[in-house]
XYZ file of C-alpha atoms in Angstrom:
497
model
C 3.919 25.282 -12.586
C 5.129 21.945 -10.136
C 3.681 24.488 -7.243
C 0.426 24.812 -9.044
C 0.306 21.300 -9.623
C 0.935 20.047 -5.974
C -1.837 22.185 -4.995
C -4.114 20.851 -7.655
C -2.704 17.121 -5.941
C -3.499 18.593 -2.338
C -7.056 20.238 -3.198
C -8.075 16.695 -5.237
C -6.458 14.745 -2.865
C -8.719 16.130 0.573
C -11.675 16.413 -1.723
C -12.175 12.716 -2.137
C -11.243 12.333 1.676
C -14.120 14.501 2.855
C -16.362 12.702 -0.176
C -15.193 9.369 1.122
C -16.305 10.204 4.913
C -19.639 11.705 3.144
C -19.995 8.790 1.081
C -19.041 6.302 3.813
C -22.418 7.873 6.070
C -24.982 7.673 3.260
C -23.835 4.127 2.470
C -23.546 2.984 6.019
C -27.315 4.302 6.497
C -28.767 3.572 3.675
C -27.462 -0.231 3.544
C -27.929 -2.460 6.115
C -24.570 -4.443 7.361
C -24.074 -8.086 5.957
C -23.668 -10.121 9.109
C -20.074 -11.581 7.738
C -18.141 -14.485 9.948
C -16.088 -11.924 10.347
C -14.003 -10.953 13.798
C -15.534 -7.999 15.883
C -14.301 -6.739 18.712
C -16.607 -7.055 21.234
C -18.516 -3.919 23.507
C -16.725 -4.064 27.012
C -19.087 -1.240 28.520
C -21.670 0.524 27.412
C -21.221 2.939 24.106
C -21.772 6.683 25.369
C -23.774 9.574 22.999
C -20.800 10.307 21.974
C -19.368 6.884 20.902
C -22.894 6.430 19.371
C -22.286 9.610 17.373
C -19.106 8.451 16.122
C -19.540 5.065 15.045
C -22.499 6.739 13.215
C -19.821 9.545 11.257
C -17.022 6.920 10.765
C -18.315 3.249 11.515
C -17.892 2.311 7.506
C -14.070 2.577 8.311
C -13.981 0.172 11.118
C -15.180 -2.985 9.150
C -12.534 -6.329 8.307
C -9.492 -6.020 8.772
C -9.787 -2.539 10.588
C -11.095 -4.727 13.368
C -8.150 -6.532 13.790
C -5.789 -2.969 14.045
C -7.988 -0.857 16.566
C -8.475 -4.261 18.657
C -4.260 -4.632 18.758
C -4.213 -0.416 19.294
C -6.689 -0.991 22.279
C -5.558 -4.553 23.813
C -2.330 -5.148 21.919
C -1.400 -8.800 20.540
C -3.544 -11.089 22.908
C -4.745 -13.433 19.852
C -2.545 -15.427 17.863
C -3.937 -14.075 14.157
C -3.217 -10.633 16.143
C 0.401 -11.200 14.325
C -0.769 -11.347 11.090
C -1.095 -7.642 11.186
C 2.495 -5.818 11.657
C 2.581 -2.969 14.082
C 3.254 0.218 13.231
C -0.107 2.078 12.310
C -1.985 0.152 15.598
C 0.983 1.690 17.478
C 0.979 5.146 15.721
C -2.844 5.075 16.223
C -2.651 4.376 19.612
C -0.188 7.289 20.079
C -2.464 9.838 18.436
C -5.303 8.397 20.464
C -3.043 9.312 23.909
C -1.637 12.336 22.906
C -4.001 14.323 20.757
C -6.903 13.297 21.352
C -7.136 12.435 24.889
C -8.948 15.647 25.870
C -11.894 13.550 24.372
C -11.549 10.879 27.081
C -15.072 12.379 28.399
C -17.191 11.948 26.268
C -15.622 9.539 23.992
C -14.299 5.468 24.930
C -10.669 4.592 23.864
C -12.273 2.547 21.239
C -13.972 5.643 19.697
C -10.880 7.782 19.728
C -8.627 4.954 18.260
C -11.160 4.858 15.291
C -11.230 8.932 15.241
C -7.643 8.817 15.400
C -6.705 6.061 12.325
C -9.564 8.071 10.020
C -7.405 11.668 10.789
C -4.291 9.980 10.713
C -4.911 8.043 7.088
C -6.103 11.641 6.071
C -2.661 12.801 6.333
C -0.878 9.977 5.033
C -2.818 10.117 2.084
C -2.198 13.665 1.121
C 0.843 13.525 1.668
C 1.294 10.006 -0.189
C -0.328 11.913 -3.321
C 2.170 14.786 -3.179
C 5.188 12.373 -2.556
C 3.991 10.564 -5.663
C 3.741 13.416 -7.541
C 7.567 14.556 -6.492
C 8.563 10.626 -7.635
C 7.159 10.934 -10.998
C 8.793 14.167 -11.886
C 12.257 12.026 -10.970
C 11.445 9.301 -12.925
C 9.272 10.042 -15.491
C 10.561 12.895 -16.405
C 7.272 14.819 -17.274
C 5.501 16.932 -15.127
C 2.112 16.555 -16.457
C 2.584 12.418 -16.336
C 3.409 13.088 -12.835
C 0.161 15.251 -11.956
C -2.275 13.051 -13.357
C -0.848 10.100 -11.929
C -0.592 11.530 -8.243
C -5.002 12.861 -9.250
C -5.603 9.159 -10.218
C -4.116 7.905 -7.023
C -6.554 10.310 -4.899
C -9.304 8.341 -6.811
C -7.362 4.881 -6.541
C -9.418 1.323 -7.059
C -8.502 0.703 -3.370
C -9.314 4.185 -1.967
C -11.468 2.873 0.696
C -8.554 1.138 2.388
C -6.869 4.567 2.684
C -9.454 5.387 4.463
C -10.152 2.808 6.815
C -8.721 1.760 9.588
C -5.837 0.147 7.429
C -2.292 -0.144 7.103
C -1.878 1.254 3.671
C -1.938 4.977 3.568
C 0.958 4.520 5.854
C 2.520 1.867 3.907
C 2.028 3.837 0.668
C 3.740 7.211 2.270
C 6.566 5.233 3.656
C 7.032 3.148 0.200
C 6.799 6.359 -2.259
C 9.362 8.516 -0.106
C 11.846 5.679 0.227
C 12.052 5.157 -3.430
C 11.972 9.180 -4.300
C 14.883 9.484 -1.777
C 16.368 6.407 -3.336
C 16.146 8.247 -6.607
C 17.782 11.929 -5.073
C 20.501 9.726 -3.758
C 20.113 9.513 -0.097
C 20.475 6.042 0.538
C 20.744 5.738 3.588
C 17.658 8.000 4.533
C 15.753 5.675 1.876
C 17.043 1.984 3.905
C 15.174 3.956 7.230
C 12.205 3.990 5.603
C 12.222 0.974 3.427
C 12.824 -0.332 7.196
C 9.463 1.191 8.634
C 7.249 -0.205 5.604
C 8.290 -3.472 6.856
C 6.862 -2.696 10.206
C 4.063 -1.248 8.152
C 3.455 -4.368 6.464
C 5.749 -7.618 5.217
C 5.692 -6.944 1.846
C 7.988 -3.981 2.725
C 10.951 -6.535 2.732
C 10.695 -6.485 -1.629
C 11.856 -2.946 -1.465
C 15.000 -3.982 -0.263
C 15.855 -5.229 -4.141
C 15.409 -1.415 -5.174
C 18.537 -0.157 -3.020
C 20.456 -3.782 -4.204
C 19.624 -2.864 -8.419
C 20.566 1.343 -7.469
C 23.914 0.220 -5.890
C 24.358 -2.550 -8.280
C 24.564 -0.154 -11.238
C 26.630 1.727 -9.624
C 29.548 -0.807 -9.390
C 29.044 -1.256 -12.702
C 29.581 2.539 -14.023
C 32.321 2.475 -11.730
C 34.184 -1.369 -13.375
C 33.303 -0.493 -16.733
C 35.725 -1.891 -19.156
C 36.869 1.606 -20.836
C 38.336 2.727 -16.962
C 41.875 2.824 -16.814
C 41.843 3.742 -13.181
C 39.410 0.793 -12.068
C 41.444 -0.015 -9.153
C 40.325 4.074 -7.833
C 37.111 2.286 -7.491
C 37.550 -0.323 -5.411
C 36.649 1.986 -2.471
C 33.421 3.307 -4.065
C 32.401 -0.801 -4.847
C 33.186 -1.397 -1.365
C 30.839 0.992 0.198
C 28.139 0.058 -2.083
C 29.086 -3.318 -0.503
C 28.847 -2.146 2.644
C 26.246 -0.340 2.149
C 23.605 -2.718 0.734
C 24.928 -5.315 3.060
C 23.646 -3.214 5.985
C 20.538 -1.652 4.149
C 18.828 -5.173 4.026
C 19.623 -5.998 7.216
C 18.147 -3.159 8.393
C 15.032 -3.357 6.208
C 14.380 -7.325 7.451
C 15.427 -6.358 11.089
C 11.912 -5.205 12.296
C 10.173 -8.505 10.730
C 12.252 -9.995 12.190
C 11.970 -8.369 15.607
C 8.300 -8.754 15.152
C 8.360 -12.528 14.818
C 10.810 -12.658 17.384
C 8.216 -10.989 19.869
C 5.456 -13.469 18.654
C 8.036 -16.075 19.711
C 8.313 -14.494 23.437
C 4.933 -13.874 23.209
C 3.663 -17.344 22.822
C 6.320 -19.732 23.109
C 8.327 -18.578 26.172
C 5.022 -17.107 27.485
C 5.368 -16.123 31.433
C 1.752 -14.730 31.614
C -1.681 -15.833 33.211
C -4.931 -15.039 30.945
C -7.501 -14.663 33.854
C -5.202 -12.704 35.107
C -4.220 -10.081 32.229
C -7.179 -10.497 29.817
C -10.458 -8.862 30.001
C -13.186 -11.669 30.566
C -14.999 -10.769 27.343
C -11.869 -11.159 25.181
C -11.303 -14.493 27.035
C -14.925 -15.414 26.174
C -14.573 -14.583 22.817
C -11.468 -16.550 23.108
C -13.120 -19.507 24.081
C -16.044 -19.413 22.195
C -14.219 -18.721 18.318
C -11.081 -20.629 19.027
C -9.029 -18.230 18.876
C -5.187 -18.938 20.825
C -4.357 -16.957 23.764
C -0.508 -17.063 25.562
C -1.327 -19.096 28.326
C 2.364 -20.586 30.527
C -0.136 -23.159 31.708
C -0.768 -24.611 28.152
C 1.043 -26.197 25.263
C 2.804 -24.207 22.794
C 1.699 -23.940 19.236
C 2.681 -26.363 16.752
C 4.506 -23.481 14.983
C 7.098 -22.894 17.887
C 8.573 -26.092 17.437
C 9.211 -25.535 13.555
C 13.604 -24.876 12.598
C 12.424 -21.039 12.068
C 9.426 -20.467 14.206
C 7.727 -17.558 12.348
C 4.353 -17.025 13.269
C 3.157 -15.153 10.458
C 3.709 -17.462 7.701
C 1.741 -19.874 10.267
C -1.015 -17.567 10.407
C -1.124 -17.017 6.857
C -1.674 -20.340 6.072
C -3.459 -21.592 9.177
C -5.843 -19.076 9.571
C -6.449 -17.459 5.659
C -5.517 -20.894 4.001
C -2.652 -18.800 2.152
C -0.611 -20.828 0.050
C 0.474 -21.540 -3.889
C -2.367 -21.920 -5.730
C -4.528 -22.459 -3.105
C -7.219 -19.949 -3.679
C -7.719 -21.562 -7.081
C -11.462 -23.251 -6.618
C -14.768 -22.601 -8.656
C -16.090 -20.555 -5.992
C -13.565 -18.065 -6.035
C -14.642 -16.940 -9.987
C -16.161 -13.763 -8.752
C -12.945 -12.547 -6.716
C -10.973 -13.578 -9.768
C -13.085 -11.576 -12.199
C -13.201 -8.444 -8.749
C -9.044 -8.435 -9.864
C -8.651 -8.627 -13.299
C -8.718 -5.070 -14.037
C -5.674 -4.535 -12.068
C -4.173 -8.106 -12.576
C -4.845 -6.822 -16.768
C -3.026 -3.333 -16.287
C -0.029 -4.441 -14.443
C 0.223 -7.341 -17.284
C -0.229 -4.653 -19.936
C 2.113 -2.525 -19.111
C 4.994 -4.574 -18.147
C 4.513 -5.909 -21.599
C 4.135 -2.574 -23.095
C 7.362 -1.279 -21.317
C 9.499 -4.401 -22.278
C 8.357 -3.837 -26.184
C 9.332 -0.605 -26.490
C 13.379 -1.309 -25.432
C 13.623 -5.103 -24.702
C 17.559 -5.202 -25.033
C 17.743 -2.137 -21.883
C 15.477 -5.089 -20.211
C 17.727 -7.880 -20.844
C 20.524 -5.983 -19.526
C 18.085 -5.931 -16.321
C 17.992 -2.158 -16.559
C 22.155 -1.864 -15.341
C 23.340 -1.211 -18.460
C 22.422 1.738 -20.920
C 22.869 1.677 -24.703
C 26.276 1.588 -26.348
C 27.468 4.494 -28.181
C 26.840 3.234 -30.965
C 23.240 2.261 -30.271
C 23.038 5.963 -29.367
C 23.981 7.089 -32.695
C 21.933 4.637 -34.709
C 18.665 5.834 -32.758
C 18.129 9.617 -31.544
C 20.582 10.047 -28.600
C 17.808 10.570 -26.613
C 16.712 8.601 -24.089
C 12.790 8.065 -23.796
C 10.801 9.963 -21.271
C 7.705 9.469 -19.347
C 6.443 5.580 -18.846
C 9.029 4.218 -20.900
C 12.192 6.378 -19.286
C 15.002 3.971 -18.029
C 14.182 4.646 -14.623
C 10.665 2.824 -14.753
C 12.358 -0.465 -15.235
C 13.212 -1.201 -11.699
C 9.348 -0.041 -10.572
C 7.731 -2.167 -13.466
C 9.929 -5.233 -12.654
C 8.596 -4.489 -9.040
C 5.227 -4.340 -9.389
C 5.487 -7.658 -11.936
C 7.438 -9.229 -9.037
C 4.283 -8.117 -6.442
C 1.596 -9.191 -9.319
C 3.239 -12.707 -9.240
C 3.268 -13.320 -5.808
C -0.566 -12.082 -6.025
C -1.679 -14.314 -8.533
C -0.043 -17.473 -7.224
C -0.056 -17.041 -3.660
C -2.835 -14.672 -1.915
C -5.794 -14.353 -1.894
C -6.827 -12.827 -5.235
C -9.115 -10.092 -4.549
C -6.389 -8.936 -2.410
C -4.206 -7.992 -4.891
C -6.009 -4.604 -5.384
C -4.957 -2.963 -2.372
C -1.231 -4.925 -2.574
C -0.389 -3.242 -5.912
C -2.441 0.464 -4.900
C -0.635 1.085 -2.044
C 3.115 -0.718 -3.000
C 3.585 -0.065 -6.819
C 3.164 3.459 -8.346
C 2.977 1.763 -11.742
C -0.566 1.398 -11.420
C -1.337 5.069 -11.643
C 2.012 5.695 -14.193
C 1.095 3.251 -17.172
C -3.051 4.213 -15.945
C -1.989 7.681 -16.623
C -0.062 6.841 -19.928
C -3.210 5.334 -21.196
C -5.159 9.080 -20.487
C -2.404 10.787 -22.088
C -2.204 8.235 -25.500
C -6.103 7.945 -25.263
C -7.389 11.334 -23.870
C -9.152 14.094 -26.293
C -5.439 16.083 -26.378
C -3.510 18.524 -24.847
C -7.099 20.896 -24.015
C -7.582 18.756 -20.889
C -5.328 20.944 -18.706
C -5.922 22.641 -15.442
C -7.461 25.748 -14.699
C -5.748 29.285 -15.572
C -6.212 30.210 -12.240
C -5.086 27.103 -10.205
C -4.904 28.857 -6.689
C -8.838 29.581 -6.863
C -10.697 27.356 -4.632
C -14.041 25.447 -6.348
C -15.872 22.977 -5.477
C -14.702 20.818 -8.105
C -11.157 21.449 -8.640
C -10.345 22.002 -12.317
C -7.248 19.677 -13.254
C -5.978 17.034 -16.060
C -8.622 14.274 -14.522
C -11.805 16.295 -13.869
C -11.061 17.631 -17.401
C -11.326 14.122 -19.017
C -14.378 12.898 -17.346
C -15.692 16.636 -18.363
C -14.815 15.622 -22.185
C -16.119 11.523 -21.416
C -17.562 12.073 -25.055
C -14.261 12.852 -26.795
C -12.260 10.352 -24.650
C -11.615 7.091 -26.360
C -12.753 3.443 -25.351
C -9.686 2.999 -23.331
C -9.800 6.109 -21.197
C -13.399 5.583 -20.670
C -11.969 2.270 -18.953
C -9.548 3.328 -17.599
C -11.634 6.155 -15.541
C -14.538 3.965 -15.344
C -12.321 1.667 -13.442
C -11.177 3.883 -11.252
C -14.179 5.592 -10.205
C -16.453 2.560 -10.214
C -14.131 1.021 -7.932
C -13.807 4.123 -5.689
C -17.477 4.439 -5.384
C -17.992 0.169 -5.010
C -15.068 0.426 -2.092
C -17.364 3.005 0.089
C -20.711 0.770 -0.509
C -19.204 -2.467 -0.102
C -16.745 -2.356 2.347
C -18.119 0.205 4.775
C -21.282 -2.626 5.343
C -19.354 -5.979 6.202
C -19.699 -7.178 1.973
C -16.910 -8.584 0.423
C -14.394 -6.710 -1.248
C -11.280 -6.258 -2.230
């Protein structure tokens, strides 16, 4: 049955891809594009049929932020805000661009085959995000139909369109998920690689660095545990968890802090002309927004002369106005009210899991229940959401939530929990399961058939809406409101999340 289920995961999962590109054209046509204040990269020649053709199949996924990656994949960091945005998916772009699809180079620009390249690239990533979810929750939640509908609620996720896009976090999300499922199968050391390459993914890849520091803490303590008579055998085993986490988060910081080491080379030890290596448009652009350029000629930035001079904390707050509590204004009420759904869930069910077993909480998760705490209850641990092994991910994603709330910019917070934390879909999935119309919302007899539609735990809900409660009507109202909101929104230069 897990085989019929990771098909279900891979069918759902490229169905809302191919509805998300066919989506992403009838919103794109049918609404005209907000002229934001936003940065564009601008035309350096003029756009070919073919480039016309493809910015009118996939131009939805090149808006925001997805400016800022197929700019660095086509010019690399020339602007200072360049550095806000980490570089692994411009440079894995840019590779597919060179490699696969440079028998296109006739009929399509560089720019149009970076933005062909990050829309078949994400494709994969997300599939294969969804199925690495799905593996996670069968080793931590312990129940394989949890597991499915959580990995089906991520293909329909409230920040879908960013898996789409030209974005960082289908890659981030992959990276994340199969760290922590490795992390869970005991392979350490496989896991602190690529913990490692979600920090070049994105900062916020640094957090992860506390779930290899909590598995190898509780592992020194099974191995000191009062009732050992041989504790001093374990001295070697404590040292290599030692070692070993010692090394992991060195290794998981090392390429932030390679990155910010190159933004210091880059533009505070800078050895290069602009007129001489920069396009004239980008200079012009330069010129006309503000925007810093390494120049050897010119003063350094402020920022290089600071005791750590990291540029993208400088950026951050320079550039976004990032800070504690600064997003707090009236103004800022609708991106408040855009977040509270998730800001509500990941509340909820961080208080829902510390309710059900607060003492295993106290302990911080390290320490199970005394005998005789097992006898007085039923000697069996709890399964799905509120299994042991979702205290580590819910203390996570309350960790990520906080940082959210206080420090960025709120709307933001969507996309930083959808592709970090699989808690979201876990405790979203929960809800379906508590609130759903029963055990008759299961998947098709005949799983391998291919239909349109694919019958499975979700499409069975929203085919019983009737019978499903008031929660799991929000719940999948959320999700698909959001999905559908994403494509209109986003795809046409309007604010989202």
């Amino acid at each position: 049955m897990a085989q019929s289920d990771l098909q279900l995961v891979v069918h759902f999962a490229l169905l809302s891809r191919i509805l998300a590109i066919f989506f992403q054209i009838v919103f794109n046509s049918l609404i005209p594009d907000h002229r934001a204040d936003a940065f564009r990269v601008p035309p350096l020649h003029s756009p070919s049929t073919g480039d016309e053709l493809l910015e009118f199949l996939l131009g939805g996924f090149s808006r925001w932020d997805a400016q800022h990656f197929l700019f660095i994949a086509e010019f690399g960091y020339i602007y200072e805000q360049s550095f806000a945005f980490f570089p692994l998916f411009p440079l894995s772009v840019r590779a597919l661009a060179e490699a696969i699809l440079r028998p296109l180079e006739p009929w399509l620009s560089l720019g149009s085959r970076l933005l062909l390249a990050s829309m078949l690239l994400n494709t994969v990533l997300f599939v294969l995000s969804a199925v690495v979810l799905y593996r996670l929750g069968l080793a931590v939640l312990r129940d394989r139909r949890l597991a499915a509908v959580s990995s089906l609620l991520f293909c329909l996720n409230p920040a879908s369109i960013f898996m789409s896009a030209a974005y960082s976090e289908s890659l981030f999300a992959l990276l994340t998920f199969s760290g922590m499922l490795l992390l869970e199968r005991a392979q350490p050391l496989t896991s602190c690689l690529l913990f490692a390459l979600s920090t070049a993914a994105r900062s916020n890849g640094i957090v992860n660095a506390g779930f290899l520091f909590h598995s190898q803490l509780k592992r020194c303590l099974l191995y000191l545990r009062p009732t050992r008579k041989d504790w001093h055998k374990c001295l070697g085993p404590v040292l290599r968890s030692v070692l070993l986490v010692t090394g992991g988060l060195v290794v998981i910081i090392l390429p932030f802090a390679l990155f910010q080491y190159y933004g210091y080379l880059t533009f505070c030890r800078s050895t290069v002309n602009p007129v001489l290596s920069i396009p004239q448009p980008l200079l012009q652009l330069a010129t006309e927004k503000g925007y810093l350029v390494p120049d050897k000629d010119k003063a350094v930035p402020s920022w290089c002369h600071h005791w750590y001079p990291v540029v993208y904390s400088y950026i951050q707050d320079t550039y976004w106005n990032v800070g504690f509590m600064k997003y707090y204004q009236l103004r800022q009420l609708p991106n408040f009210l855009l977040a509270f759904p998730i800001v509500f869930l990941g509340v909820w069910g961080a208080r829902q899991y510390i309710l059900v077993d607060p003492w295993y909480c106290i302990r911080l998760g390290l320490i199970n229940k005394t005998p005789k705490e097992e006898r007085e209850g039923d000697g069996k641990p709890p399964s799905g959401f509120h299994s042991r092994g979702v205290f580590v991910y819910v203390v996570h994603s309350a960790a990520l939530l906080a940082f959210g709330v206080c420090f960025m910019h709120i709307q933001v917070i969507t996309r930083f929990l959808a592709s970090a934390s699989p808690v979201l879909y876990w405790f979203s999935a929960h809800l379906l399961q508590e609130a759903g119309p029963g055990q008759d919302a299961a998947p098709s007899p005949h799983p391998y058939e291919f239909t349109v539609i694919p019958r499975n735990h979700l499409t069975a809900l929203l085919q019983d809406w009737k019978r499903c409660s008031l929660t799991a009507r929000c719940v999948l109202g959320y999700f698909i409101l959001y999905w559908f909101l994403g494509l209109a929104l986003h795809c046409n230069f309007l604010p989202w999340t």
